[in-house]
Structures are given as C-alpha cells and as structure tokens.
C-alpha cells in the first residue's frame, strides 16, 4: 500500500507565500516527499512594493506579473485559484469561495481542500479606521487592480483637462498616510506630472499639480529613524509636495477632506495609504487567536498559538520576539520580513517532513530604503560591517532595487533573474518613461 504524501497548503502567493511554495516545491515536491499546493485569490502574482509605481504609471504591471500556473509547473507544486473563506480545524479542511465571472455567473463552485500543514500568508490591506466617506471617495493601493484604477483615474483627469482647453487648470491630489507607501507614491505622482506634460498632456502644468500628504502623527515615516525622516521631508518639500502632519482626517467627501482640527483640504483625487489590517475573514477563523487588526497571533516558530499545524507569515501574522537584550520586538509588515519568514518556514517544513522539529524565527533588520521616484532614494543599511549607515542617491537606489531582485532570485534563480535584469534594461529604451494608456 502506498503511503499518502504529507499535504502542505500555502494560502496567499504574495511576497512571502509564493517564495515559500516555490522553495518547498523544489525541495519536497520534486522528490515526491510532500504535496505542495498554493491557493491564491488572483491568477497572477505581482510584487506588492511595486504598486505605487503602477499607480503613477512608471511601471506597466503586465511586464512584471507572473502566472501562478506557470510558476507551479516549473517548481513542482500545484496551484489552485480561489479565495479562502473558511477553516475547519477538526477535520483539517479549508473552504474556498466560488469563482464567478465578471457578470456574477458561477464558473467554479465553492471547494474544500484538505491539509496536514497549513500556512496562511494572505497579506494585509490599508486600514481606513472606518473614517466617514473613505470607502466611497478614496482610492486604495492594496492590489494591482486598485493601482491600475489610480492610474486610469489620474489619466482621466488629464484627458478631461486637455479637452476643456481652459487656462491654468489645477489638480489637487491628497495622499492620506505618510508611511513608506504614501511618501513613495507622492514622489511617483510628482514625477508622473512632469512626464505627462512632456508627452503633450500639458493642460495641467506640473507646478499646478498640488500633492498633499496628510499624516496623523508628528512626522512622516514614523517607523524610521529621525535623520531619515528629516532628509526625506526636505527632499519632498523641494519637489513641491505639501506635508501636513498632526492632521487626522475625520471625513472624506467628493470635494475634499475634513480634518479633526476643522480644516478642509480640497481634493480631486484622494488616495488612502494609511495603516494596515489583515483580511476580515481571519477574525473569526475557527477560533484562532487574532489581534485588533485581525492578524493571526503566532509563536516564534510561526505556528499559530492554538494550532500547531497552522502557520502564518508576512503581513497577516502578529509575531513578537525577544531581542538579545530581552526586549520584545514586533516584526514589521514588510517584504523583507515576509521573505525571511518564508526562508524559515521552508527549513522548518522540510525538517518536519523528515521527522524533525519546527525552528524559531529570528528577524534581521537590514535597514529601510525609501525611493523618491527617479529623483533619489534615502535610507539606512544595517549590517555587521556597516553598522547603522545612512545612504542616499544612487547607492540607496541600488539597494532599493536589490530587494525586488532578491525576490526574483527566490522565484527564478540567479540565471533567469540576470536575464530579466537585461530584459528590463532593454525594454526601458524602447518604451515611453510613463505608461500613457
Ligand atoms: C505601495 C507599497 C510599497 C511597499 N514598499 C515596501 C518596501 O519598499 N519594502 C518592504 O519591505 N515592504 C514594502 N511594502 C510592504 C510589502 O509589500 C508587504 O509587507 C509584503 O507584500 C507582505 O507580504 P505577504 O506575503 O504577507 O502578503 P502580500 O504580498 O500582500 O500577498 C498576499 C497574497 O494573498 C492573496 N490573498 C489575499 N487574501 C486571500 C484569500 N482570502 N485567499 C487566497 N488568497 C488571498 C493575495 O492575492 C496576495 O497574492 C510595500 C507595500 C505597498 C502597498
């Protein structure tokens, strides 16, 4: 009688989940030591930290998307399209929503999938804190579709202005939240304003595109060291971006934003980039422990607190560790954390397949880099040799880009990644600087 293979199911093929499924496929799937299945609500993977570039048009998402089916075929795992909506821990089964077409017709009915080990890696979305009018009047930057919607809306404003043939037309853009996403997006939008005018959409002059960042805290980039915040603040101001700190948005309307201190910010295009929360369905998922932003609480092994066979990684996991001095650190919702957790879980799940134990996660903060479009990049690098070193300009940009290249190496290996770098370089010379459609 043949023994049934261990079934490892990874839900969410993002920055962490796709790296994990790929590595497990190569290590366990290929040798038929386990059956690896990746489930994702989308059919293609797009690396989330590039979304602000898609929103501004600096990047065409089609050029960097990856088919899950193809990646699964190349790396010895299965791919099942579908959105997870339920979990039965007693029977070790997850439930997927039915898949419907654009008219709402059911294409695939609801399904169940059995697992021996389940890894939940479903990421996060922006947190609008139930602010009045935010859902109706803001655009968000949580998925490729939403980023493309921002880009189309921006272009529509320009096309409308162009057809109106009026003098001195203005465009007021508000970005709510001055974390890395809001800051990087603002710089990209400023670049887009310059490029659009260059390509002939010049009814709105670049200096008439008023970009305002609204932040509830005292300073932009609150999670980063003060010296980086100050350097980025200075650069953004020089670009003409207005920064309003200590301003909490109380209501978003069609015309603009009301803040708690009673001011009104006129807005034509409003993007919500503040805060994060894990998907709602995790809140009541078979009694698993969650925190106030729906993240699954995990132990240092990344196992959920109440179930050894269920793991969580990346933005949807709340992982608190002790550093060398015995102080507790909460792992930040960042691609580099998801990447490191995927590496750890690869080792743990491979060890377990051979009868070993789960391993504990240790987080290495390699620093943070903020890209201000083509203008500059600023950040700090943390390493054994460099210590905590501030970097700016071309060097910072190089390290910033290398984070994406590391993700590509994890998915495709070094040779294919080198080919992709070359392809990107060549295609840059043959297309406009900005996506214009
Ligand atoms: C604009 C922007 C810029 C950023 N820049 C940086 C940066 O410079 N550096 C950095 O370290 N981090 C950055 N981040 C944060 C980084 O993108 C996230 O921390 C990282 O993507 C988290 O990885 P993840 O695997 O947890 O989730 P994600 O990469 O978000 O992937 C989640 C996956 O789960 C799928 N999914 C969701 N719900 C379900 C469901 N119910 N069923 C099935 N599948 C589901 C989604 O389709 C998606 O594929 C940025 C984020 C944004 C938005």
Short mmCIF file of C-alpha atoms and ligand atoms in Angstrom, two decimals:
data_model
loop_
_atom_site.label_atom_id
_atom_site.label_comp_id
_atom_site.label_asym_id
_atom_site.label_seq_id
_atom_site.Cartn_x
_atom_site.Cartn_y
_atom_site.Cartn_z
CA UNK A 1 0.00 0.00 0.00
CA UNK A 2 1.42 3.44 -0.94
CA UNK A 3 1.71 5.93 1.91
CA UNK A 4 -0.15 9.21 1.39
CA UNK A 5 2.17 12.20 0.90
CA UNK A 6 2.12 14.97 3.52
CA UNK A 7 -0.12 17.76 2.19
CA UNK A 8 1.22 21.27 2.71
CA UNK A 9 -1.20 24.03 1.70
CA UNK A 10 0.03 27.64 1.39
CA UNK A 11 -2.77 30.23 1.15
CA UNK A 12 -1.64 33.51 -0.42
CA UNK A 13 1.03 33.71 -3.13
CA UNK A 14 2.45 37.15 -2.32
CA UNK A 15 5.91 38.32 -1.27
CA UNK A 16 6.19 35.53 1.33
CA UNK A 17 3.77 32.80 0.22
CA UNK A 18 4.98 32.43 -3.36
CA UNK A 19 8.61 32.25 -2.24
CA UNK A 20 7.65 29.55 0.26
CA UNK A 21 5.63 27.45 -2.23
CA UNK A 22 8.46 27.72 -4.79
CA UNK A 23 11.15 26.65 -2.32
CA UNK A 24 9.03 23.81 -0.90
CA UNK A 25 8.19 22.65 -4.42
CA UNK A 26 11.86 22.46 -5.31
CA UNK A 27 12.88 20.78 -2.06
CA UNK A 28 9.96 18.47 -1.25
CA UNK A 29 7.59 18.45 -4.25
CA UNK A 30 10.23 17.50 -6.79
CA UNK A 31 11.34 14.47 -4.75
CA UNK A 32 7.74 13.48 -4.01
CA UNK A 33 8.31 13.90 -0.26
CA UNK A 34 5.27 16.13 0.12
CA UNK A 35 2.45 17.51 -1.97
CA UNK A 36 2.57 21.31 -2.05
CA UNK A 37 -0.50 23.35 -3.05
CA UNK A 38 -0.63 27.13 -3.36
CA UNK A 39 -4.03 28.84 -3.21
CA UNK A 40 -4.46 32.46 -4.28
CA UNK A 41 -7.47 34.64 -4.98
CA UNK A 42 -5.69 36.01 -8.10
CA UNK A 43 -4.32 34.13 -11.11
CA UNK A 44 -1.08 36.08 -11.35
CA UNK A 45 1.49 37.26 -8.83
CA UNK A 46 2.59 40.87 -8.65
CA UNK A 47 5.13 42.02 -6.05
CA UNK A 48 3.26 44.49 -3.85
CA UNK A 49 6.08 47.00 -3.18
CA UNK A 50 5.90 47.97 -6.87
CA UNK A 51 2.26 49.05 -6.68
CA UNK A 52 2.92 52.78 -6.22
CA UNK A 53 4.89 52.71 -9.49
CA UNK A 54 1.93 51.09 -11.25
CA UNK A 55 -0.42 53.71 -9.76
CA UNK A 56 1.68 56.56 -11.12
CA UNK A 57 2.33 54.80 -14.44
CA UNK A 58 6.13 54.44 -14.03
CA UNK A 59 5.66 50.68 -14.35
CA UNK A 60 3.39 48.63 -16.57
CA UNK A 61 2.10 45.80 -14.37
CA UNK A 62 1.86 43.43 -17.36
CA UNK A 63 5.64 43.41 -17.63
CA UNK A 64 6.21 42.14 -14.09
CA UNK A 65 3.27 39.82 -13.46
CA UNK A 66 3.88 36.10 -13.08
CA UNK A 67 1.38 33.34 -13.83
CA UNK A 68 0.88 31.12 -10.77
CA UNK A 69 0.12 28.14 -13.01
CA UNK A 70 3.43 28.51 -14.85
CA UNK A 71 5.42 29.02 -11.64
CA UNK A 72 3.75 25.92 -10.17
CA UNK A 73 4.60 23.81 -13.24
CA UNK A 74 8.25 24.95 -13.21
CA UNK A 75 8.66 24.36 -9.46
CA UNK A 76 6.80 21.14 -8.71
CA UNK A 77 3.82 22.45 -6.76
CA UNK A 78 0.10 22.69 -7.56
CA UNK A 79 -1.81 25.93 -7.94
CA UNK A 80 -5.47 26.24 -7.04
CA UNK A 81 -7.16 29.57 -7.82
CA UNK A 82 -9.68 30.65 -5.19
CA UNK A 83 -10.30 32.86 -2.19
CA UNK A 84 -10.11 31.16 1.21
CA UNK A 85 -13.15 31.97 3.34
CA UNK A 86 -13.37 29.20 5.97
CA UNK A 87 -11.47 26.69 8.06
CA UNK A 88 -12.45 23.50 9.86
CA UNK A 89 -9.57 22.74 12.23
CA UNK A 90 -11.03 19.45 13.49
CA UNK A 91 -11.14 17.95 10.01
CA UNK A 92 -8.15 19.94 8.69
CA UNK A 93 -10.04 21.39 5.75
CA UNK A 94 -10.13 24.89 4.25
CA UNK A 95 -13.04 26.27 2.22
CA UNK A 96 -12.71 28.39 -0.91
CA UNK A 97 -15.36 30.78 -2.21
CA UNK A 98 -16.94 30.00 -5.59
CA UNK A 99 -15.23 31.70 -8.55
CA UNK A 100 -17.59 33.90 -10.57
CA UNK A 101 -17.10 35.68 -13.89
CA UNK A 102 -17.48 39.45 -14.35
CA UNK A 103 -21.26 39.05 -14.75
CA UNK A 104 -21.52 37.20 -11.44
CA UNK A 105 -22.09 33.79 -13.07
CA UNK A 106 -20.51 30.94 -11.14
CA UNK A 107 -17.52 29.46 -13.01
CA UNK A 108 -16.22 27.17 -10.25
CA UNK A 109 -18.34 26.19 -7.22
CA UNK A 110 -17.16 26.50 -3.61
CA UNK A 111 -14.49 23.88 -2.84
CA UNK A 112 -12.81 22.25 0.14
CA UNK A 113 -9.16 21.37 0.42
CA UNK A 114 -7.57 19.06 2.99
CA UNK A 115 -4.19 19.79 4.56
CA UNK A 116 -1.71 18.33 7.01
CA UNK A 117 0.14 21.64 7.37
CA UNK A 118 -1.49 24.95 6.53
CA UNK A 119 0.41 28.21 6.01
CA UNK A 120 -1.69 31.36 5.90
CA UNK A 121 0.05 34.21 4.03
CA UNK A 122 -2.84 36.39 2.88
CA UNK A 123 -1.15 39.78 3.47
CA UNK A 124 -2.89 42.97 4.54
CA UNK A 125 -4.89 45.92 3.23
CA UNK A 126 -4.90 49.60 4.15
CA UNK A 127 -6.82 50.46 7.31
CA UNK A 128 -9.27 53.34 6.82
CA UNK A 129 -10.28 53.13 10.52
CA UNK A 130 -13.92 53.39 9.33
CA UNK A 131 -13.39 57.05 8.51
CA UNK A 132 -16.57 58.60 7.16
CA UNK A 133 -16.66 58.62 3.35
CA UNK A 134 -13.26 56.93 2.93
CA UNK A 135 -14.58 53.82 1.17
CA UNK A 136 -16.75 55.88 -1.20
CA UNK A 137 -14.34 58.67 -2.11
CA UNK A 138 -10.79 57.31 -1.68
CA UNK A 139 -8.80 55.03 -3.92
CA UNK A 140 -6.63 52.39 -2.24
CA UNK A 141 -3.32 50.76 -3.12
CA UNK A 142 -3.75 47.18 -1.97
CA UNK A 143 -3.79 45.27 -5.22
CA UNK A 144 -2.70 45.54 -8.79
CA UNK A 145 -6.30 46.26 -9.88
CA UNK A 146 -6.52 49.16 -7.41
CA UNK A 147 -3.16 50.56 -8.51
CA UNK A 148 -4.32 50.44 -12.13
CA UNK A 149 -7.53 52.21 -11.13
CA UNK A 150 -5.50 55.07 -9.62
CA UNK A 151 -3.50 55.31 -12.84
CA UNK A 152 -6.62 55.36 -15.04
CA UNK A 153 -8.28 57.97 -12.81
CA UNK A 154 -5.17 60.16 -13.00
CA UNK A 155 -5.09 59.89 -16.80
CA UNK A 156 -8.82 60.65 -17.00
CA UNK A 157 -8.25 63.91 -15.06
CA UNK A 158 -5.59 64.86 -17.59
CA UNK A 159 -7.72 63.92 -20.61
CA UNK A 160 -10.64 65.90 -19.22
CA UNK A 161 -8.42 68.95 -18.59
CA UNK A 162 -6.94 68.64 -22.09
CA UNK A 163 -10.38 68.67 -23.72
CA UNK A 164 -11.61 71.59 -21.57
CA UNK A 165 -8.99 73.95 -23.11
CA UNK A 166 -9.08 76.25 -20.07
CA UNK A 167 -6.05 78.18 -18.82
CA UNK A 168 -4.22 77.42 -15.55
CA UNK A 169 -6.01 74.21 -14.66
CA UNK A 170 -5.14 72.61 -11.36
CA UNK A 171 -5.22 69.07 -10.00
CA UNK A 172 -5.36 68.55 -6.23
CA UNK A 173 -4.14 65.16 -5.08
CA UNK A 174 -4.32 64.12 -1.42
CA UNK A 175 -2.41 61.13 -0.10
CA UNK A 176 -3.54 60.08 3.37
CA UNK A 177 -0.77 58.47 5.39
CA UNK A 178 2.95 59.30 5.43
CA UNK A 179 4.35 55.80 5.82
CA UNK A 180 6.66 54.46 3.11
CA UNK A 181 3.71 53.81 0.77
CA UNK A 182 2.29 57.34 0.94
CA UNK A 183 5.68 59.01 0.70
CA UNK A 184 6.90 56.93 -2.26
CA UNK A 185 3.57 57.32 -4.05
CA UNK A 186 3.69 61.12 -3.70
CA UNK A 187 7.14 61.29 -5.30
CA UNK A 188 5.99 59.00 -8.13
CA UNK A 189 2.92 61.18 -8.74
CA UNK A 190 5.11 64.28 -8.89
CA UNK A 191 7.27 62.52 -11.49
CA UNK A 192 4.14 61.50 -13.42
CA UNK A 193 3.01 65.16 -13.54
CA UNK A 194 6.31 66.13 -15.19
CA UNK A 195 6.27 63.22 -17.63
CA UNK A 196 2.63 63.66 -18.68
CA UNK A 197 3.31 67.28 -19.60
CA UNK A 198 6.37 66.16 -21.59
CA UNK A 199 4.23 63.76 -23.60
CA UNK A 200 1.80 66.53 -24.53
CA UNK A 201 -0.83 66.31 -21.78
CA UNK A 202 0.08 69.82 -20.70
CA UNK A 203 -3.26 71.45 -19.89
CA UNK A 204 -2.32 70.88 -16.24
CA UNK A 205 1.21 72.18 -15.77
CA UNK A 206 3.40 70.18 -13.36
CA UNK A 207 3.52 73.11 -10.91
CA UNK A 208 -0.29 73.11 -10.85
CA UNK A 209 -0.46 69.53 -9.58
CA UNK A 210 -0.80 70.09 -5.85
CA UNK A 211 0.18 66.94 -3.99
CA UNK A 212 -0.55 66.96 -0.26
CA UNK A 213 0.40 64.27 2.24
CA UNK A 214 -1.78 64.21 5.34
CA UNK A 215 -0.36 62.41 8.38
CA UNK A 216 -1.95 61.97 11.80
CA UNK A 217 1.39 61.64 13.61
CA UNK A 218 4.07 64.21 14.35
CA UNK A 219 6.30 63.31 11.41
CA UNK A 220 6.42 61.42 8.15
CA UNK A 221 7.84 57.86 8.14
CA UNK A 222 7.23 57.41 11.88
CA UNK A 223 8.75 53.91 11.86
CA UNK A 224 12.12 55.14 10.57
CA UNK A 225 14.97 56.97 12.35
CA UNK A 226 14.53 60.74 12.65
CA UNK A 227 17.50 61.58 10.44
CA UNK A 228 15.94 59.66 7.52
CA UNK A 229 12.57 61.27 8.12
CA UNK A 230 14.19 64.73 8.05
CA UNK A 231 16.12 64.01 4.84
CA UNK A 232 13.01 62.65 3.07
CA UNK A 233 10.89 65.55 4.35
CA UNK A 234 13.39 68.04 2.91
CA UNK A 235 13.51 66.27 -0.47
CA UNK A 236 9.73 66.07 -0.76
CA UNK A 237 9.34 69.74 0.11
CA UNK A 238 11.91 70.62 -2.55
CA UNK A 239 9.85 68.64 -5.06
CA UNK A 240 6.86 70.79 -4.14
CA UNK A 241 4.91 68.20 -2.13
CA UNK A 242 2.98 69.75 0.77
CA UNK A 243 3.26 67.80 4.03
CA UNK A 244 0.65 68.28 6.74
CA UNK A 245 1.44 66.43 9.97
CA UNK A 246 -0.65 66.18 13.17
CA UNK A 247 -3.76 66.22 10.98
CA UNK A 248 -6.32 63.46 11.40
CA UNK A 249 -8.83 63.05 8.58
CA UNK A 250 -12.34 62.92 10.03
CA UNK A 251 -14.34 62.73 6.80
CA UNK A 252 -13.76 62.32 3.09
CA UNK A 253 -16.27 63.88 0.70
CA UNK A 254 -16.48 64.22 -3.09
CA UNK A 255 -14.96 67.68 -2.79
CA UNK A 256 -12.20 67.00 -0.29
CA UNK A 257 -11.12 66.14 3.24
CA UNK A 258 -12.26 67.45 6.58
CA UNK A 259 -9.73 67.15 9.37
CA UNK A 260 -10.34 66.89 13.11
CA UNK A 261 -8.95 70.39 13.71
CA UNK A 262 -11.64 71.83 11.42
CA UNK A 263 -9.68 72.47 8.23
CA UNK A 264 -10.78 71.46 4.74
CA UNK A 265 -8.41 70.22 2.01
CA UNK A 266 -9.84 70.49 -1.49
CA UNK A 267 -9.19 67.24 -3.38
CA UNK A 268 -9.81 65.92 -6.89
CA UNK A 269 -8.03 62.61 -6.33
CA UNK A 270 -7.73 61.09 -2.88
CA UNK A 271 -5.61 58.02 -2.10
CA UNK A 272 -5.76 56.27 1.26
CA UNK A 273 -2.34 54.88 2.18
CA UNK A 274 -2.50 54.89 5.99
CA UNK A 275 -2.35 51.93 8.35
CA UNK A 276 -2.74 48.23 7.69
CA UNK A 277 -5.07 45.46 8.78
CA UNK A 278 -5.22 41.77 7.93
CA UNK A 279 -8.25 40.45 5.96
CA UNK A 280 -11.53 40.39 7.91
CA UNK A 281 -12.16 36.65 7.45
CA UNK A 282 -9.22 35.87 9.78
CA UNK A 283 -11.08 37.46 12.70
CA UNK A 284 -13.39 34.50 13.15
CA UNK A 285 -11.35 31.71 11.65
CA UNK A 286 -12.12 28.56 13.58
CA UNK A 287 -11.30 30.26 16.89
CA UNK A 288 -7.66 31.07 16.08
CA UNK A 289 -6.20 33.90 18.17
CA UNK A 290 -6.08 37.28 16.41
CA UNK A 291 -5.13 40.82 17.44
CA UNK A 292 -7.11 44.07 16.99
CA UNK A 293 -6.07 44.37 13.32
CA UNK A 294 -7.11 40.77 12.51
CA UNK A 295 -3.55 39.42 12.37
CA UNK A 296 -3.13 35.79 13.45
CA UNK A 297 -1.03 35.66 16.59
CA UNK A 298 1.94 33.33 16.10
CA UNK A 299 4.71 31.93 18.26
CA UNK A 300 8.40 32.31 17.31
CA UNK A 301 8.06 29.10 15.26
CA UNK A 302 5.35 30.96 13.25
CA UNK A 303 2.83 28.37 14.43
CA UNK A 304 -0.48 29.90 15.49
CA UNK A 305 -0.91 29.99 19.27
CA UNK A 306 -3.77 27.49 19.29
CA UNK A 307 -2.92 25.07 16.49
CA UNK A 308 0.49 23.51 15.78
CA UNK A 309 -0.38 22.53 12.22
CA UNK A 310 -1.37 26.07 11.19
CA UNK A 311 1.30 28.68 10.48
CA UNK A 312 1.06 32.33 9.46
CA UNK A 313 3.65 34.58 7.88
CA UNK A 314 4.06 38.08 6.49
CA UNK A 315 1.64 40.96 6.98
CA UNK A 316 -1.22 38.76 8.25
CA UNK A 317 0.85 37.42 11.16
CA UNK A 318 1.48 39.10 14.51
CA UNK A 319 4.87 37.85 15.63
CA UNK A 320 6.58 39.20 18.73
CA UNK A 321 10.13 38.09 19.53
CA UNK A 322 12.69 38.88 22.17
CA UNK A 323 15.90 40.53 21.03
CA UNK A 324 19.33 39.80 22.52
CA UNK A 325 18.73 42.32 25.32
CA UNK A 326 15.48 40.61 26.27
CA UNK A 327 13.31 43.40 24.83
CA UNK A 328 10.31 42.42 22.80
CA UNK A 329 10.18 43.41 19.13
CA UNK A 330 7.18 43.15 16.87
CA UNK A 331 8.01 42.05 13.36
CA UNK A 332 7.03 44.88 10.97
CA UNK A 333 4.72 44.32 7.98
CA UNK A 334 7.43 44.46 5.34
CA UNK A 335 8.52 42.44 2.34
CA UNK A 336 11.91 41.71 3.91
CA UNK A 337 10.16 40.16 6.94
CA UNK A 338 7.87 38.02 4.74
CA UNK A 339 10.94 36.93 2.75
CA UNK A 340 12.85 35.89 5.89
CA UNK A 341 9.81 34.10 7.33
CA UNK A 342 9.39 32.16 4.06
CA UNK A 343 13.04 31.07 4.36
CA UNK A 344 12.49 29.92 7.96
CA UNK A 345 9.30 28.00 7.14
CA UNK A 346 10.99 26.28 4.22
CA UNK A 347 13.59 24.92 6.65
CA UNK A 348 11.00 24.04 9.31
CA UNK A 349 8.59 22.25 6.98
CA UNK A 350 11.44 20.36 5.26
CA UNK A 351 12.78 19.29 8.66
CA UNK A 352 9.32 18.14 9.72
CA UNK A 353 8.83 16.13 6.54
CA UNK A 354 11.93 14.20 7.63
CA UNK A 355 10.64 13.79 11.19
CA UNK A 356 12.40 16.86 12.65
CA UNK A 357 11.16 19.84 14.69
CA UNK A 358 9.92 23.35 13.88
CA UNK A 359 12.54 26.08 14.11
CA UNK A 360 12.30 29.53 15.67
CA UNK A 361 12.33 32.74 13.69
CA UNK A 362 14.94 35.43 14.22
CA UNK A 363 14.50 38.72 12.37
CA UNK A 364 17.42 40.54 10.80
CA UNK A 365 16.62 44.16 10.04
CA UNK A 366 18.76 45.07 7.04
CA UNK A 367 17.54 48.67 7.15
CA UNK A 368 14.91 50.65 5.27
CA UNK A 369 15.07 52.43 1.97
CA UNK A 370 12.66 55.00 0.61
CA UNK A 371 12.58 55.59 -3.12
CA UNK A 372 11.56 59.08 -4.25
CA UNK A 373 10.89 58.05 -7.84
CA UNK A 374 13.74 58.89 -10.24
CA UNK A 375 14.81 61.83 -8.07
CA UNK A 376 16.65 59.97 -5.30
CA UNK A 377 16.44 57.27 -2.64
CA UNK A 378 17.23 57.65 1.04
CA UNK A 379 17.53 55.17 3.87
CA UNK A 380 19.74 53.25 6.24
CA UNK A 381 21.58 49.96 5.91
CA UNK A 382 22.13 47.77 8.94
CA UNK A 383 24.81 45.13 8.78
CA UNK A 384 27.61 43.57 10.81
CA UNK A 385 30.21 45.51 8.79
CA UNK A 386 28.33 48.75 8.03
CA UNK A 387 26.58 49.16 11.40
CA UNK A 388 23.66 51.59 11.03
CA UNK A 389 24.71 53.57 7.95
CA UNK A 390 22.66 56.25 6.21
CA UNK A 391 22.69 56.06 2.41
CA UNK A 392 21.36 58.40 -0.23
CA UNK A 393 21.26 58.75 -4.02
CA UNK A 394 22.46 56.13 -6.50
CA UNK A 395 23.79 53.73 -3.84
CA UNK A 396 20.49 53.82 -1.93
CA UNK A 397 18.59 53.28 -5.19
CA UNK A 398 20.76 50.25 -5.97
CA UNK A 399 19.98 48.65 -2.60
CA UNK A 400 16.30 49.55 -3.00
CA UNK A 401 16.11 47.75 -6.36
CA UNK A 402 18.05 44.78 -4.96
CA UNK A 403 15.12 43.92 -2.64
CA UNK A 404 12.99 43.13 -5.71
CA UNK A 405 15.86 41.31 -7.38
CA UNK A 406 16.22 39.12 -4.26
CA UNK A 407 12.54 38.24 -4.57
CA UNK A 408 13.09 37.34 -8.23
CA UNK A 409 16.12 35.21 -7.32
CA UNK A 410 13.97 33.32 -4.79
CA UNK A 411 11.38 32.67 -7.52
CA UNK A 412 13.51 32.13 -10.63
CA UNK A 413 17.13 31.55 -9.57
CA UNK A 414 20.14 33.72 -10.42
CA UNK A 415 20.47 32.99 -14.15
CA UNK A 416 16.86 33.78 -15.05
CA UNK A 417 16.94 36.88 -12.82
CA UNK A 418 20.05 38.12 -14.66
CA UNK A 419 18.15 37.63 -17.94
CA UNK A 420 15.21 39.61 -16.51
CA UNK A 421 17.52 42.47 -15.45
CA UNK A 422 18.81 42.60 -19.03
CA UNK A 423 15.27 42.46 -20.45
CA UNK A 424 14.19 45.34 -18.19
CA UNK A 425 17.19 47.38 -19.26
CA UNK A 426 16.48 46.83 -22.98
CA UNK A 427 12.74 47.40 -22.73
CA UNK A 428 13.35 50.74 -20.92
CA UNK A 429 15.00 52.07 -24.07
CA UNK A 430 12.06 51.11 -26.29
CA UNK A 431 9.07 52.42 -24.32
CA UNK A 432 7.92 55.81 -23.01
CA UNK A 433 9.03 56.81 -19.49
CA UNK A 434 5.44 56.58 -18.35
CA UNK A 435 2.51 54.32 -19.17
CA UNK A 436 0.23 56.65 -21.13
CA UNK A 437 -2.87 54.48 -21.53
C1 LIG B 1 2.91 50.53 -2.32
C2 LIG B 1 3.65 49.65 -1.35
C3 LIG B 1 5.04 49.76 -1.24
C4 LIG B 1 5.74 48.94 -0.35
N1 LIG B 1 7.09 49.05 -0.30
C5 LIG B 1 7.80 48.22 0.51
C6 LIG B 1 9.22 48.29 0.55
O1 LIG B 1 9.83 49.12 -0.12
N2 LIG B 1 9.88 47.43 1.37
C7 LIG B 1 9.23 46.50 2.13
O2 LIG B 1 9.90 45.73 2.85
N3 LIG B 1 7.87 46.40 2.11
C8 LIG B 1 7.14 47.24 1.32
N4 LIG B 1 5.77 47.16 1.29
C9 LIG B 1 5.10 46.16 2.16
C10 LIG B 1 5.12 44.80 1.47
O3 LIG B 1 4.50 44.89 0.20
C11 LIG B 1 4.37 43.77 2.31
O4 LIG B 1 4.92 43.77 3.61
C12 LIG B 1 4.52 42.37 1.72
O5 LIG B 1 3.99 42.32 0.41
C13 LIG B 1 3.80 41.34 2.60
O6 LIG B 1 3.92 40.09 2.02
P1 LIG B 1 2.81 38.96 2.29
O7 LIG B 1 3.32 37.73 1.61
O8 LIG B 1 2.50 38.92 3.72
O9 LIG B 1 1.50 39.50 1.57
P2 LIG B 1 1.23 40.00 0.09
O10 LIG B 1 2.49 40.21 -0.66
O11 LIG B 1 0.29 41.14 0.21
O12 LIG B 1 0.45 38.76 -0.57
C14 LIG B 1 -0.79 38.33 -0.11
C15 LIG B 1 -1.37 37.38 -1.14
O13 LIG B 1 -2.52 36.75 -0.59
C16 LIG B 1 -3.56 36.71 -1.55
N5 LIG B 1 -4.82 36.64 -0.80
C17 LIG B 1 -5.38 37.60 -0.02
N6 LIG B 1 -6.50 37.13 0.57
C18 LIG B 1 -6.66 35.85 0.15
C19 LIG B 1 -7.62 34.83 0.42
N7 LIG B 1 -8.65 35.03 1.24
N8 LIG B 1 -7.49 33.64 -0.20
C20 LIG B 1 -6.45 33.41 -1.06
N9 LIG B 1 -5.51 34.34 -1.34
C21 LIG B 1 -5.60 35.54 -0.73
C22 LIG B 1 -3.36 37.96 -2.36
O14 LIG B 1 -3.95 37.85 -3.66
C23 LIG B 1 -1.82 38.05 -2.42
O15 LIG B 1 -1.30 37.36 -3.54
C24 LIG B 1 5.03 47.98 0.44
C25 LIG B 1 3.63 47.88 0.32
C26 LIG B 1 2.95 48.71 -0.54
C27 LIG B 1 1.45 48.60 -0.67
#
